[in-house]
């Protein structure tokens, strides 16, 4: 295993943060094998992924020591040193950069058009050769793109490490939730086995959900190039990129993390990046539904929030999930599910401000339009 250190742009004299990546197995570009990229806690206060990465590292060290890692596997065990150090009044602020207010998981730069232009004359009828050409050009475009801020240099480093991978796993968590996944529609055929290995109850599918989150920056290049070169050159969906929501923010236990890490290893072995007998594909415990059908439940008034349903419940439209209680007037407001679906996530705060999103139910029908991700 090789450890690489990537200094970020220094925001002030005497200050220098860095990202650290762990590299297992043979380089995919020279070996012609597959590459997997896994990063933890891009939202720096979402800790389940960091503990999963710790367990993954131990498993990978063992596999590496016995010569079983046959693909290239890159692990970034802590993907956001900027957010990791942001505290305001003793509270961790890991989702938005305090300087700009920008979400750490948005605004990854788009190199689709300039790479398409640059490689057009090098593409041909061989899909695998096209993939290799596009990956090389994409990586060099990402790494040579200019950055002006520490945040931009963090985004460039993460994308530079991941953009040429066959498999990208971005480990996050929700507030209180079931394990669930986000991926783009063209990735679903390759994601379906991953959902089985991870025992995911629901995968939320979108395509270009808005503002370029990290996972989509890695996967969208392929379906957009396929569309751009349609009828001229074959371009497959060469990257399975998935945001893995590892349950809720306090689900940080060795038991869960060790099982999740083993499930990821089993998937990588099933995909052929680790030697040995392919593990059997587990039975599915969930399904895929449109992200546009994942309905946020909002509190129309402020007050004490108390849930009357637990995550994991299959609910019907009109079922009461929670109540908001005005402590002054004693008025009780029922918060109901707008659709039939899976109650898969809810907030952990218990004071609702007016208009706050307090829970999510995954329905089967795409009902929402516009930008599909929350703040
Ligand atoms: Zn997150």
Coordinates of C-alpha atoms and ligand atoms in Angstrom, one line a residue:
X1 CA 0.0 0.0 0.0
X2 CA 1.2 3.5 -0.9
X3 CA 0.2 6.6 1.0
X4 CA 0.0 9.8 -1.0
X5 CA -0.3 13.3 0.6
X6 CA -2.0 16.1 -1.4
X7 CA -1.4 19.5 0.1
X8 CA -4.4 21.9 -0.4
X9 CA -4.0 25.5 -1.4
X10 CA -3.0 27.4 1.7
X11 CA -5.7 29.9 2.7
X12 CA -3.3 31.9 5.0
X13 CA 0.4 32.0 5.8
X14 CA 1.3 29.3 8.4
X15 CA -1.7 27.2 7.4
X16 CA -1.7 24.1 5.2
X17 CA -4.2 21.3 5.1
X18 CA -3.8 18.1 3.2
X19 CA -5.8 15.1 1.9
X20 CA -4.3 11.7 2.4
X21 CA -5.1 8.8 0.0
X22 CA -4.2 5.1 0.5
X23 CA -3.4 3.1 -2.7
X24 CA -3.8 -0.6 -2.9
X25 CA -3.2 -3.0 -5.9
X26 CA -1.7 -2.4 -9.3
X27 CA -2.3 0.9 -11.2
X28 CA -5.4 0.3 -13.3
X29 CA -4.2 2.3 -16.3
X30 CA -1.0 0.3 -16.8
X31 CA -2.5 -3.1 -15.8
X32 CA -5.7 -2.7 -17.7
X33 CA -7.6 -3.7 -14.6
X34 CA -10.4 -2.0 -12.7
X35 CA -10.2 0.9 -10.3
X36 CA -12.4 1.6 -7.3
X37 CA -12.3 4.8 -5.4
X38 CA -13.8 5.2 -1.9
X39 CA -14.0 8.3 0.2
X40 CA -15.4 9.0 3.6
X41 CA -17.1 11.9 5.2
X42 CA -17.1 14.6 2.5
X43 CA -19.6 16.1 4.8
X44 CA -17.1 16.2 7.7
X45 CA -19.6 15.8 10.5
X46 CA -21.0 12.6 9.0
X47 CA -18.9 10.1 10.9
X48 CA -20.2 6.6 10.0
X49 CA -18.2 6.6 6.8
X50 CA -14.9 7.5 8.6
X51 CA -15.3 4.4 10.9
X52 CA -16.2 2.2 7.9
X53 CA -13.0 3.5 6.2
X54 CA -11.0 2.5 9.3
X55 CA -12.4 -1.0 9.1
X56 CA -11.9 -1.1 5.3
X57 CA -8.3 -0.1 5.7
X58 CA -7.7 -3.0 8.1
X59 CA -9.4 -5.5 5.7
X60 CA -7.5 -4.1 2.7
X61 CA -4.2 -4.3 4.6
X62 CA -4.8 -8.0 5.3
X63 CA -5.8 -8.7 1.7
X64 CA -2.8 -6.7 0.4
X65 CA -0.4 -8.6 2.7
X66 CA -1.6 -11.9 1.2
X67 CA -1.5 -10.6 -2.4
X68 CA -5.2 -10.7 -2.9
X69 CA -5.8 -7.2 -4.2
X70 CA -6.0 -7.5 -8.0
X71 CA -7.6 -4.2 -8.9
X72 CA -6.6 -0.7 -8.0
X73 CA -8.3 0.5 -4.8
X74 CA -7.9 4.1 -3.6
X75 CA -9.3 4.9 -0.1
X76 CA -9.5 8.5 1.2
X77 CA -10.3 7.8 4.8
X78 CA -11.2 11.5 5.6
X79 CA -12.3 13.5 2.5
X80 CA -12.8 17.0 4.0
X81 CA -10.0 18.4 6.3
X82 CA -11.6 21.9 5.9
X83 CA -14.9 20.9 7.3
X84 CA -13.4 18.6 9.9
X85 CA -11.9 21.7 11.6
X86 CA -14.9 24.0 11.5
X87 CA -16.6 24.5 14.9
X88 CA -19.0 27.3 15.7
X89 CA -19.9 27.7 19.4
X90 CA -18.8 24.1 20.1
X91 CA -21.0 22.8 17.3
X92 CA -19.3 20.9 14.4
X93 CA -20.2 22.5 11.0
X94 CA -19.1 19.9 8.4
X95 CA -21.6 20.3 5.6
X96 CA -21.1 23.9 4.4
X97 CA -17.8 25.8 4.1
X98 CA -18.0 28.7 6.6
X99 CA -16.2 31.1 4.3
X100 CA -18.5 30.8 1.3
X101 CA -21.6 28.9 2.7
X102 CA -21.1 26.4 -0.1
X103 CA -22.0 22.8 0.4
X104 CA -18.9 20.6 0.3
X105 CA -20.8 18.1 -1.9
X106 CA -21.8 20.5 -4.7
X107 CA -20.3 22.4 -7.6
X108 CA -17.7 19.9 -8.8
X109 CA -16.3 21.3 -12.0
X110 CA -17.6 20.1 -15.3
X111 CA -15.0 19.2 -18.0
X112 CA -17.4 17.4 -20.4
X113 CA -17.3 19.7 -23.4
X114 CA -13.6 20.6 -23.4
X115 CA -12.6 17.0 -23.0
X116 CA -15.0 15.9 -25.8
X117 CA -13.5 18.5 -28.1
X118 CA -9.9 17.6 -27.1
X119 CA -10.3 13.8 -27.8
X120 CA -12.7 13.8 -30.7
X121 CA -10.1 12.9 -33.3
X122 CA -8.7 10.1 -31.1
X123 CA -12.0 8.2 -30.7
X124 CA -13.0 5.2 -32.8
X125 CA -15.2 2.1 -33.0
X126 CA -13.5 0.3 -29.9
X127 CA -15.5 1.2 -26.8
X128 CA -12.8 0.1 -24.4
X129 CA -10.2 2.2 -26.2
X130 CA -12.5 5.2 -26.1
X131 CA -13.0 4.8 -22.4
X132 CA -9.2 4.7 -21.8
X133 CA -8.7 7.8 -24.0
X134 CA -11.5 9.8 -22.3
X135 CA -10.2 8.8 -18.8
X136 CA -6.7 10.0 -19.6
X137 CA -8.0 13.3 -21.0
X138 CA -10.5 13.8 -18.2
X139 CA -7.9 13.3 -15.5
X140 CA -5.4 15.7 -17.1
X141 CA -8.2 18.3 -17.6
X142 CA -9.2 18.0 -13.9
X143 CA -5.7 18.1 -12.6
X144 CA -4.7 21.1 -14.7
X145 CA -7.8 23.1 -14.0
X146 CA -7.1 26.4 -12.2
X147 CA -8.1 26.8 -8.5
X148 CA -8.3 30.0 -6.5
X149 CA -9.4 28.8 -3.1
X150 CA -8.7 26.1 -0.6
X151 CA -12.2 24.7 -1.2
X152 CA -11.7 24.5 -4.9
X153 CA -8.3 22.8 -4.5
X154 CA -10.0 20.2 -2.2
X155 CA -12.7 19.5 -4.9
X156 CA -10.0 19.3 -7.6
X157 CA -7.9 16.8 -5.5
X158 CA -10.9 14.6 -4.8
X159 CA -12.1 14.6 -8.4
X160 CA -8.5 14.0 -9.7
X161 CA -8.3 10.9 -7.6
X162 CA -11.7 9.5 -8.6
X163 CA -12.6 10.6 -12.1
X164 CA -10.9 7.7 -13.9
X165 CA -12.4 5.0 -11.6
X166 CA -14.8 2.2 -12.6
X167 CA -16.4 2.3 -9.1
X168 CA -16.8 5.4 -6.9
X169 CA -18.3 5.1 -3.4
X170 CA -18.9 8.4 -1.5
X171 CA -19.7 7.5 2.1
X172 CA -22.2 9.8 3.8
X173 CA -25.0 9.6 6.4
X174 CA -28.4 11.1 7.0
X175 CA -29.7 12.4 10.4
X176 CA -31.7 9.3 11.4
X177 CA -32.2 6.9 8.5
X178 CA -32.1 3.5 7.0
X179 CA -29.1 2.6 4.9
X180 CA -29.9 4.0 1.4
X181 CA -28.2 5.0 -1.8
X182 CA -28.2 7.7 -4.4
X183 CA -27.1 7.1 -8.0
X184 CA -27.8 8.3 -11.5
X185 CA -30.3 6.3 -13.6
X186 CA -27.7 5.0 -16.1
X187 CA -25.7 3.5 -13.1
X188 CA -28.6 1.5 -11.8
X189 CA -27.8 -1.8 -13.6
X190 CA -24.3 -1.8 -12.0
X191 CA -25.6 -0.4 -8.7
X192 CA -28.3 -3.1 -8.2
X193 CA -25.7 -5.7 -7.0
X194 CA -24.1 -3.1 -4.7
X195 CA -27.5 -2.4 -3.2
X196 CA -27.8 -6.1 -2.5
X197 CA -24.4 -6.4 -0.8
X198 CA -25.0 -3.3 1.3
X199 CA -28.5 -4.4 2.3
X200 CA -29.8 -1.1 1.1
X201 CA -33.6 -0.6 1.5
X202 CA -34.0 2.0 -1.2
X203 CA -31.9 3.5 -4.0
X204 CA -32.9 7.0 -5.1
X205 CA -32.4 7.5 -8.8
X206 CA -32.0 10.8 -10.6
X207 CA -30.1 12.1 -13.6
X208 CA -28.5 15.5 -13.3
X209 CA -30.2 16.3 -10.0
X210 CA -28.7 19.8 -10.0
X211 CA -25.5 21.7 -8.7
X212 CA -23.1 18.8 -9.6
X213 CA -22.7 16.8 -6.4
X214 CA -19.5 14.7 -6.2
X215 CA -21.1 11.3 -7.3
X216 CA -22.8 12.8 -10.3
X217 CA -19.6 14.6 -11.4
X218 CA -18.0 11.2 -11.7
X219 CA -20.8 9.4 -13.4
X220 CA -22.5 12.0 -15.6
X221 CA -19.4 12.5 -17.9
X222 CA -20.1 9.0 -19.4
X223 CA -23.8 9.3 -20.3
X224 CA -23.3 12.9 -21.4
X225 CA -20.4 11.8 -23.7
X226 CA -22.5 8.9 -24.9
X227 CA -25.2 11.4 -25.9
X228 CA -22.7 13.8 -27.4
X229 CA -21.0 11.2 -29.6
X230 CA -24.2 9.2 -30.3
X231 CA -24.2 7.5 -33.7
X232 CA -20.4 8.2 -34.1
X233 CA -18.5 6.5 -31.3
X234 CA -19.5 3.9 -28.7
X235 CA -19.2 5.3 -25.2
X236 CA -20.4 2.9 -22.3
X237 CA -21.4 4.0 -18.8
X238 CA -17.8 3.4 -17.6
X239 CA -18.3 4.6 -14.0
X240 CA -20.6 3.4 -11.3
X241 CA -20.8 6.3 -8.8
X242 CA -22.9 6.0 -5.7
X243 CA -23.6 8.1 -2.6
X244 CA -23.9 5.7 0.2
X245 CA -25.9 7.0 3.1
X246 CA -24.8 4.9 6.1
X247 CA -27.9 5.3 8.2
X248 CA -28.0 8.2 10.8
X249 CA -25.4 10.5 12.3
X250 CA -25.0 8.6 15.5
X251 CA -24.9 5.1 14.0
X252 CA -21.2 5.0 14.5
X253 CA -20.4 1.6 16.0
X254 CA -17.8 -1.0 15.3
X255 CA -20.5 -3.6 14.7
X256 CA -22.2 -1.6 11.9
X257 CA -18.9 -0.3 10.4
X258 CA -17.2 -3.7 10.4
X259 CA -20.3 -5.3 8.6
X260 CA -20.5 -2.4 6.1
X261 CA -16.7 -2.6 5.4
X262 CA -17.0 -6.4 4.8
X263 CA -20.0 -5.9 2.5
X264 CA -18.0 -3.4 0.4
X265 CA -15.1 -5.9 0.2
X266 CA -17.6 -8.6 -0.8
X267 CA -18.9 -6.4 -3.6
X268 CA -15.3 -5.5 -4.8
X269 CA -14.5 -9.3 -4.8
X270 CA -17.8 -10.0 -6.7
X271 CA -16.7 -7.3 -9.2
X272 CA -13.3 -8.9 -9.6
X273 CA -11.0 -6.3 -7.8
X274 CA -10.1 -8.9 -5.1
X275 CA -9.0 -12.4 -5.8
X276 CA -10.8 -15.5 -4.6
X277 CA -14.2 -17.1 -5.2
X278 CA -16.9 -14.7 -6.1
X279 CA -19.3 -14.4 -3.1
X280 CA -23.0 -15.3 -3.9
X281 CA -25.2 -12.3 -4.7
X282 CA -27.4 -11.7 -1.6
X283 CA -31.2 -11.4 -2.1
X284 CA -32.4 -7.8 -2.5
X285 CA -33.9 -6.2 0.6
X286 CA -35.0 -3.1 -1.2
X287 CA -35.6 -1.5 -4.6
X288 CA -34.9 1.6 -6.6
X289 CA -37.3 4.6 -6.7
X290 CA -37.1 8.0 -8.4
X291 CA -35.4 10.8 -6.3
X292 CA -38.2 13.0 -7.7
X293 CA -40.6 10.7 -5.7
X294 CA -38.7 11.2 -2.4
X295 CA -41.0 13.6 -0.7
X296 CA -39.8 16.0 2.0
X297 CA -42.2 16.5 4.8
X298 CA -42.2 20.1 6.0
X299 CA -43.3 21.6 9.3
X300 CA -45.8 24.5 8.4
X301 CA -45.5 25.9 11.9
X302 CA -42.8 26.1 14.6
X303 CA -42.8 24.1 17.8
X304 CA -41.6 21.0 19.6
X305 CA -41.2 18.1 17.1
X306 CA -42.1 14.6 18.2
X307 CA -42.2 11.6 15.9
X308 CA -45.0 9.1 16.1
X309 CA -43.5 6.8 13.5
X310 CA -40.1 5.2 13.3
X311 CA -37.9 5.1 10.1
X312 CA -38.4 1.9 8.3
X313 CA -42.2 2.1 8.3
X314 CA -44.1 1.5 5.1
X315 CA -46.7 4.4 5.3
X316 CA -49.8 5.4 3.4
X317 CA -50.7 8.9 2.1
X318 CA -52.3 10.7 5.1
X319 CA -50.5 8.7 7.8
X320 CA -49.3 11.0 10.6
X321 CA -45.5 10.7 10.9
X322 CA -44.9 13.5 13.5
X323 CA -46.5 16.3 15.5
X324 CA -45.5 19.8 16.1
X325 CA -46.6 21.2 19.4
X326 CA -46.8 25.0 20.1
X327 CA -45.8 25.2 23.8
X328 CA -47.6 28.5 24.2
X329 CA -51.0 27.8 22.6
X330 CA -51.0 24.0 23.1
X331 CA -52.0 23.7 19.4
X332 CA -51.0 20.4 17.9
X333 CA -50.2 20.1 14.1
X334 CA -50.1 16.7 12.5
X335 CA -47.4 16.2 9.8
X336 CA -48.6 13.6 7.3
X337 CA -47.0 11.6 4.5
X338 CA -48.1 13.0 1.2
X339 CA -47.6 9.7 -0.5
X340 CA -47.6 5.9 0.0
X341 CA -44.0 4.9 0.5
X342 CA -41.1 4.0 2.7
X343 CA -40.4 6.4 5.7
X344 CA -36.6 6.2 5.3
X345 CA -35.2 9.3 6.9
X346 CA -36.0 12.0 9.6
X347 CA -34.2 14.8 11.3
X348 CA -32.7 14.4 14.8
X349 CA -33.5 17.9 16.0
X350 CA -36.7 18.2 18.0
X351 CA -37.5 21.8 17.5
X352 CA -39.1 22.5 14.1
X353 CA -38.9 26.0 12.7
X354 CA -41.6 27.0 10.2
X355 CA -40.9 25.5 6.8
X356 CA -38.3 23.1 8.0
X357 CA -37.9 19.7 6.3
X358 CA -38.2 17.2 9.0
X359 CA -38.5 13.8 7.2
X360 CA -38.5 12.0 3.9
X361 CA -40.8 9.4 2.4
X362 CA -39.7 7.5 -0.7
X363 CA -42.7 7.1 -3.0
X364 CA -42.7 5.3 -6.3
X365 CA -43.9 8.1 -8.5
X366 CA -41.8 11.0 -9.7
X367 CA -43.7 14.0 -8.4
X368 CA -41.1 16.7 -7.9
X369 CA -39.3 18.8 -10.6
X370 CA -36.4 21.3 -10.5
X371 CA -33.4 20.8 -8.3
X372 CA -33.9 17.5 -6.4
X373 CA -31.4 17.7 -3.6
X374 CA -31.9 19.6 -0.4
X375 CA -29.4 22.2 0.8
Ligands
LIG1 ZN1 -23.7 14.0 3.4

